[in-house]
């Protein structure tokens, strides 16, 4: 089996070195980069399963690096390494689609547990079944062919509805707020009301969830939405 590949972007060499040693010991293949530009370059040269990304980096920041990566790759799992007091960084990182964050200083065991958890969630969200298919319960979606099938029946969605459902499925079991969904599906240059998210959630629910059991799209009060199999 191919090793899971992790890219570490961290300018503090000591931390990067410890991470490299521990993760290599756990059986991962690890590559380090010490600043944002080097990180972006190495990211583009290889294929990666997980990015461990420090936020405070010389050159381009971790947040900027994440923005660039997410604009062309929704697949890679990302855990941010943040300083204790940088709440804003955590929020913008999560908004940009980081899967998790860990606050420095951290216990290595905690970090390893997060890495395993994120990789597990991520693998099940991206590698289900045959190529291109993402699955949740009896719902299947294919990003390459734009097919959606629920309980064996083909479901017709508009392109926007399809992108919304695909985003929810790729991040299944993660609660997504309206801004996150808006950025991912409508783009950063969309300045309309976040109500559009609720409207489109209703459209796709009517088409692929309402008549089926179990309902997969859940409203999380005061936060947003999550797609998950409740069983
Ligand atoms: Ca740093």
GROMACS .gro file of C-alpha atoms and ligand atoms in nm:
model
  232
    1UNK     CA    1   0.000   0.000   0.000
    2UNK     CA    2   0.116   0.348  -0.080
    3UNK     CA    3   0.223   0.558   0.214
    4UNK     CA    4   0.016   0.853   0.324
    5UNK     CA    5   0.202   1.169   0.226
    6UNK     CA    6   0.217   1.466   0.458
    7UNK     CA    7   0.357   1.809   0.377
    8UNK     CA    8   0.467   2.018   0.677
    9UNK     CA    9   0.498   2.393   0.629
   10UNK     CA   10   0.651   2.532   0.947
   11UNK     CA   11   0.928   2.790   0.984
   12UNK     CA   12   1.030   2.687   1.336
   13UNK     CA   13   1.283   2.421   1.253
   14UNK     CA   14   1.262   2.251   1.592
   15UNK     CA   15   0.888   2.198   1.563
   16UNK     CA   16   0.917   2.089   1.200
   17UNK     CA   17   1.189   1.842   1.296
   18UNK     CA   18   0.987   1.689   1.582
   19UNK     CA   19   0.682   1.659   1.357
   20UNK     CA   20   0.888   1.496   1.086
   21UNK     CA   21   1.040   1.242   1.328
   22UNK     CA   22   0.712   1.150   1.493
   23UNK     CA   23   0.511   1.127   1.174
   24UNK     CA   24   0.782   0.927   0.997
   25UNK     CA   25   0.790   0.693   1.296
   26UNK     CA   26   0.412   0.649   1.256
   27UNK     CA   27   0.468   0.535   0.899
   28UNK     CA   28   0.383   0.851   0.706
   29UNK     CA   29   0.596   0.990   0.429
   30UNK     CA   30   0.691   1.343   0.529
   31UNK     CA   31   0.834   1.645   0.349
   32UNK     CA   32   0.911   1.979   0.514
   33UNK     CA   33   0.900   2.335   0.387
   34UNK     CA   34   1.013   2.634   0.593
   35UNK     CA   35   0.824   2.923   0.443
   36UNK     CA   36   0.510   2.993   0.247
   37UNK     CA   37   0.667   3.010  -0.100
   38UNK     CA   38   0.861   2.689  -0.049
   39UNK     CA   39   0.543   2.533   0.087
   40UNK     CA   40   0.343   2.633  -0.219
   41UNK     CA   41   0.616   2.507  -0.450
   42UNK     CA   42   0.644   2.169  -0.278
   43UNK     CA   43   0.267   2.143  -0.262
   44UNK     CA   44   0.247   2.191  -0.639
   45UNK     CA   45   0.529   1.946  -0.712
   46UNK     CA   46   0.384   1.651  -0.526
   47UNK     CA   47   0.059   1.483  -0.441
   48UNK     CA   48  -0.038   1.502  -0.077
   49UNK     CA   49  -0.291   1.353   0.157
   50UNK     CA   50  -0.246   1.604   0.436
   51UNK     CA   51  -0.099   1.948   0.488
   52UNK     CA   52   0.019   2.057   0.832
   53UNK     CA   53   0.025   2.430   0.797
   54UNK     CA   54   0.171   2.687   1.032
   55UNK     CA   55  -0.013   3.019   1.011
   56UNK     CA   56   0.267   3.260   1.103
   57UNK     CA   57   0.515   3.211   0.821
   58UNK     CA   58   0.772   3.440   0.661
   59UNK     CA   59   0.682   3.546   0.307
   60UNK     CA   60   0.329   3.440   0.227
   61UNK     CA   61   0.130   3.352   0.537
   62UNK     CA   62  -0.033   3.019   0.610
   63UNK     CA   63  -0.375   3.175   0.552
   64UNK     CA   64  -0.271   3.303   0.209
   65UNK     CA   65  -0.116   2.966   0.124
   66UNK     CA   66  -0.438   2.792   0.225
   67UNK     CA   67  -0.641   3.034   0.012
   68UNK     CA   68  -0.428   2.954  -0.294
   69UNK     CA   69  -0.440   2.580  -0.234
   70UNK     CA   70  -0.815   2.572  -0.178
   71UNK     CA   71  -0.877   2.768  -0.495
   72UNK     CA   72  -0.749   2.473  -0.699
   73UNK     CA   73  -0.781   2.172  -0.469
   74UNK     CA   74  -1.072   2.091  -0.241
   75UNK     CA   75  -0.940   1.743  -0.171
   76UNK     CA   76  -0.628   1.777   0.042
   77UNK     CA   77  -0.684   1.759   0.418
   78UNK     CA   78  -0.543   2.055   0.609
   79UNK     CA   79  -0.461   2.095   0.979
   80UNK     CA   80  -0.349   2.441   1.081
   81UNK     CA   81  -0.093   2.505   1.352
   82UNK     CA   82  -0.188   2.826   1.528
   83UNK     CA   83  -0.056   3.037   1.811
   84UNK     CA   84  -0.265   3.037   2.126
   85UNK     CA   85  -0.414   3.382   2.090
   86UNK     CA   86  -0.483   3.403   1.717
   87UNK     CA   87  -0.858   3.345   1.718
   88UNK     CA   88  -0.895   3.539   1.393
   89UNK     CA   89  -0.649   3.311   1.214
   90UNK     CA   90  -0.838   3.003   1.331
   91UNK     CA   91  -1.166   3.144   1.208
   92UNK     CA   92  -1.035   3.251   0.868
   93UNK     CA   93  -0.849   2.920   0.834
   94UNK     CA   94  -1.164   2.720   0.902
   95UNK     CA   95  -1.358   2.949   0.669
   96UNK     CA   96  -1.105   2.874   0.399
   97UNK     CA   97  -1.166   2.506   0.444
   98UNK     CA   98  -0.902   2.384   0.689
   99UNK     CA   99  -1.028   2.057   0.836
  100UNK     CA  100  -0.896   2.118   1.184
  101UNK     CA  101  -0.648   2.325   1.380
  102UNK     CA  102  -0.420   2.263   1.673
  103UNK     CA  103  -0.288   2.527   1.907
  104UNK     CA  104   0.080   2.558   1.984
  105UNK     CA  105   0.235   2.438   2.205
  106UNK     CA  106   0.073   2.098   2.156
  107UNK     CA  107   0.128   1.747   2.286
  108UNK     CA  108   0.255   1.527   2.007
  109UNK     CA  109   0.001   1.256   2.097
  110UNK     CA  110  -0.281   1.503   2.048
  111UNK     CA  111  -0.144   1.607   1.712
  112UNK     CA  112  -0.109   1.246   1.599
  113UNK     CA  113  -0.467   1.176   1.706
  114UNK     CA  114  -0.591   1.477   1.504
  115UNK     CA  115  -0.390   1.364   1.204
  116UNK     CA  116  -0.544   1.016   1.218
  117UNK     CA  117  -0.894   1.156   1.266
  118UNK     CA  118  -0.871   1.404   0.979
  119UNK     CA  119  -0.721   1.145   0.744
  120UNK     CA  120  -0.993   0.894   0.836
  121UNK     CA  121  -1.280   1.138   0.781
  122UNK     CA  122  -1.119   1.267   0.468
  123UNK     CA  123  -1.047   0.926   0.315
  124UNK     CA  124  -1.405   0.815   0.361
  125UNK     CA  125  -1.526   1.138   0.203
  126UNK     CA  126  -1.305   1.117  -0.103
  127UNK     CA  127  -1.224   0.752  -0.175
  128UNK     CA  128  -1.558   0.574  -0.150
  129UNK     CA  129  -1.629   0.318  -0.418
  130UNK     CA  130  -1.517   0.360  -0.776
  131UNK     CA  131  -1.330   0.659  -0.913
  132UNK     CA  132  -1.515   0.985  -0.890
  133UNK     CA  133  -1.797   0.864  -0.668
  134UNK     CA  134  -1.864   1.009  -0.326
  135UNK     CA  135  -2.117   0.827  -0.113
  136UNK     CA  136  -2.330   0.893   0.194
  137UNK     CA  137  -2.588   0.629   0.288
  138UNK     CA  138  -2.780   0.551  -0.035
  139UNK     CA  139  -2.678   0.880  -0.199
  140UNK     CA  140  -2.401   0.875  -0.457
  141UNK     CA  141  -2.253   1.167  -0.644
  142UNK     CA  142  -1.998   1.167  -0.922
  143UNK     CA  143  -1.800   1.486  -0.976
  144UNK     CA  144  -1.660   1.378  -1.309
  145UNK     CA  145  -1.989   1.281  -1.471
  146UNK     CA  146  -2.212   1.513  -1.263
  147UNK     CA  147  -2.443   1.225  -1.178
  148UNK     CA  148  -2.644   1.208  -0.859
  149UNK     CA  149  -2.816   0.886  -0.760
  150UNK     CA  150  -3.029   0.831  -0.453
  151UNK     CA  151  -3.170   0.488  -0.373
  152UNK     CA  152  -3.091   0.379  -0.729
  153UNK     CA  153  -3.278   0.671  -0.885
  154UNK     CA  154  -3.109   0.938  -1.090
  155UNK     CA  155  -3.165   1.293  -0.961
  156UNK     CA  156  -3.151   1.603  -1.179
  157UNK     CA  157  -2.980   1.905  -1.026
  158UNK     CA  158  -2.887   2.242  -1.170
  159UNK     CA  159  -2.510   2.314  -1.177
  160UNK     CA  160  -2.533   2.533  -0.864
  161UNK     CA  161  -2.737   2.271  -0.679
  162UNK     CA  162  -2.488   2.007  -0.786
  163UNK     CA  163  -2.191   2.210  -0.661
  164UNK     CA  164  -2.365   2.271  -0.330
  165UNK     CA  165  -2.443   1.903  -0.279
  166UNK     CA  166  -2.091   1.804  -0.385
  167UNK     CA  167  -1.943   2.047  -0.131
  168UNK     CA  168  -2.163   1.910   0.148
  169UNK     CA  169  -2.074   1.553   0.053
  170UNK     CA  170  -1.701   1.618   0.031
  171UNK     CA  171  -1.718   1.765   0.380
  172UNK     CA  172  -1.969   1.519   0.517
  173UNK     CA  173  -1.997   1.503   0.896
  174UNK     CA  174  -1.851   1.855   0.919
  175UNK     CA  175  -2.083   2.134   1.019
  176UNK     CA  176  -2.047   2.408   0.758
  177UNK     CA  177  -2.155   2.764   0.818
  178UNK     CA  178  -2.329   2.975   0.554
  179UNK     CA  179  -2.020   3.185   0.478
  180UNK     CA  180  -1.809   2.874   0.420
  181UNK     CA  181  -2.071   2.734   0.186
  182UNK     CA  182  -2.110   3.067   0.008
  183UNK     CA  183  -1.734   3.100  -0.047
  184UNK     CA  184  -1.698   2.744  -0.171
  185UNK     CA  185  -2.001   2.729  -0.399
  186UNK     CA  186  -2.063   3.089  -0.505
  187UNK     CA  187  -1.704   3.212  -0.478
  188UNK     CA  188  -1.527   3.485  -0.282
  189UNK     CA  189  -1.644   3.753  -0.519
  190UNK     CA  190  -2.009   3.686  -0.442
  191UNK     CA  191  -2.146   3.964  -0.225
  192UNK     CA  192  -2.509   3.865  -0.204
  193UNK     CA  193  -2.705   3.760   0.101
  194UNK     CA  194  -2.618   3.432   0.277
  195UNK     CA  195  -2.992   3.355   0.255
  196UNK     CA  196  -2.920   3.221  -0.090
  197UNK     CA  197  -2.760   2.923   0.085
  198UNK     CA  198  -3.085   2.845   0.269
  199UNK     CA  199  -3.281   2.879  -0.053
  200UNK     CA  200  -3.057   2.633  -0.239
  201UNK     CA  201  -3.046   2.392   0.055
  202UNK     CA  202  -3.425   2.385   0.029
  203UNK     CA  203  -3.407   2.318  -0.347
  204UNK     CA  204  -3.171   2.023  -0.309
  205UNK     CA  205  -3.360   1.886  -0.010
  206UNK     CA  206  -3.678   1.884  -0.215
  207UNK     CA  207  -3.503   1.694  -0.491
  208UNK     CA  208  -3.283   1.444  -0.305
  209UNK     CA  209  -3.375   1.429   0.062
  210UNK     CA  210  -3.737   1.503   0.143
  211UNK     CA  211  -3.889   1.187   0.005
  212UNK     CA  212  -3.612   0.963   0.130
  213UNK     CA  213  -3.516   0.799   0.455
  214UNK     CA  214  -3.295   0.886   0.631
  215UNK     CA  215  -3.276   1.261   0.573
  216UNK     CA  216  -2.907   1.336   0.517
  217UNK     CA  217  -2.891   1.716   0.527
  218UNK     CA  218  -2.932   1.850   0.879
  219UNK     CA  219  -2.980   2.207   0.988
  220UNK     CA  220  -2.757   2.297   1.279
  221UNK     CA  221  -2.935   2.581   1.454
  222UNK     CA  222  -2.739   2.904   1.467
  223UNK     CA  223  -2.452   2.754   1.271
  224UNK     CA  224  -2.533   2.610   0.932
  225UNK     CA  225  -2.568   2.268   0.775
  226UNK     CA  226  -2.415   1.924   0.786
  227UNK     CA  227  -2.461   1.624   0.561
  228UNK     CA  228  -2.438   1.295   0.741
  229UNK     CA  229  -2.589   0.953   0.764
  230UNK     CA  230  -2.759   0.958   1.105
  231UNK     CA  231  -2.747   0.579   1.135
  232LIG    CA1  232   0.574   3.018   1.258
   0.00000   0.00000   0.00000
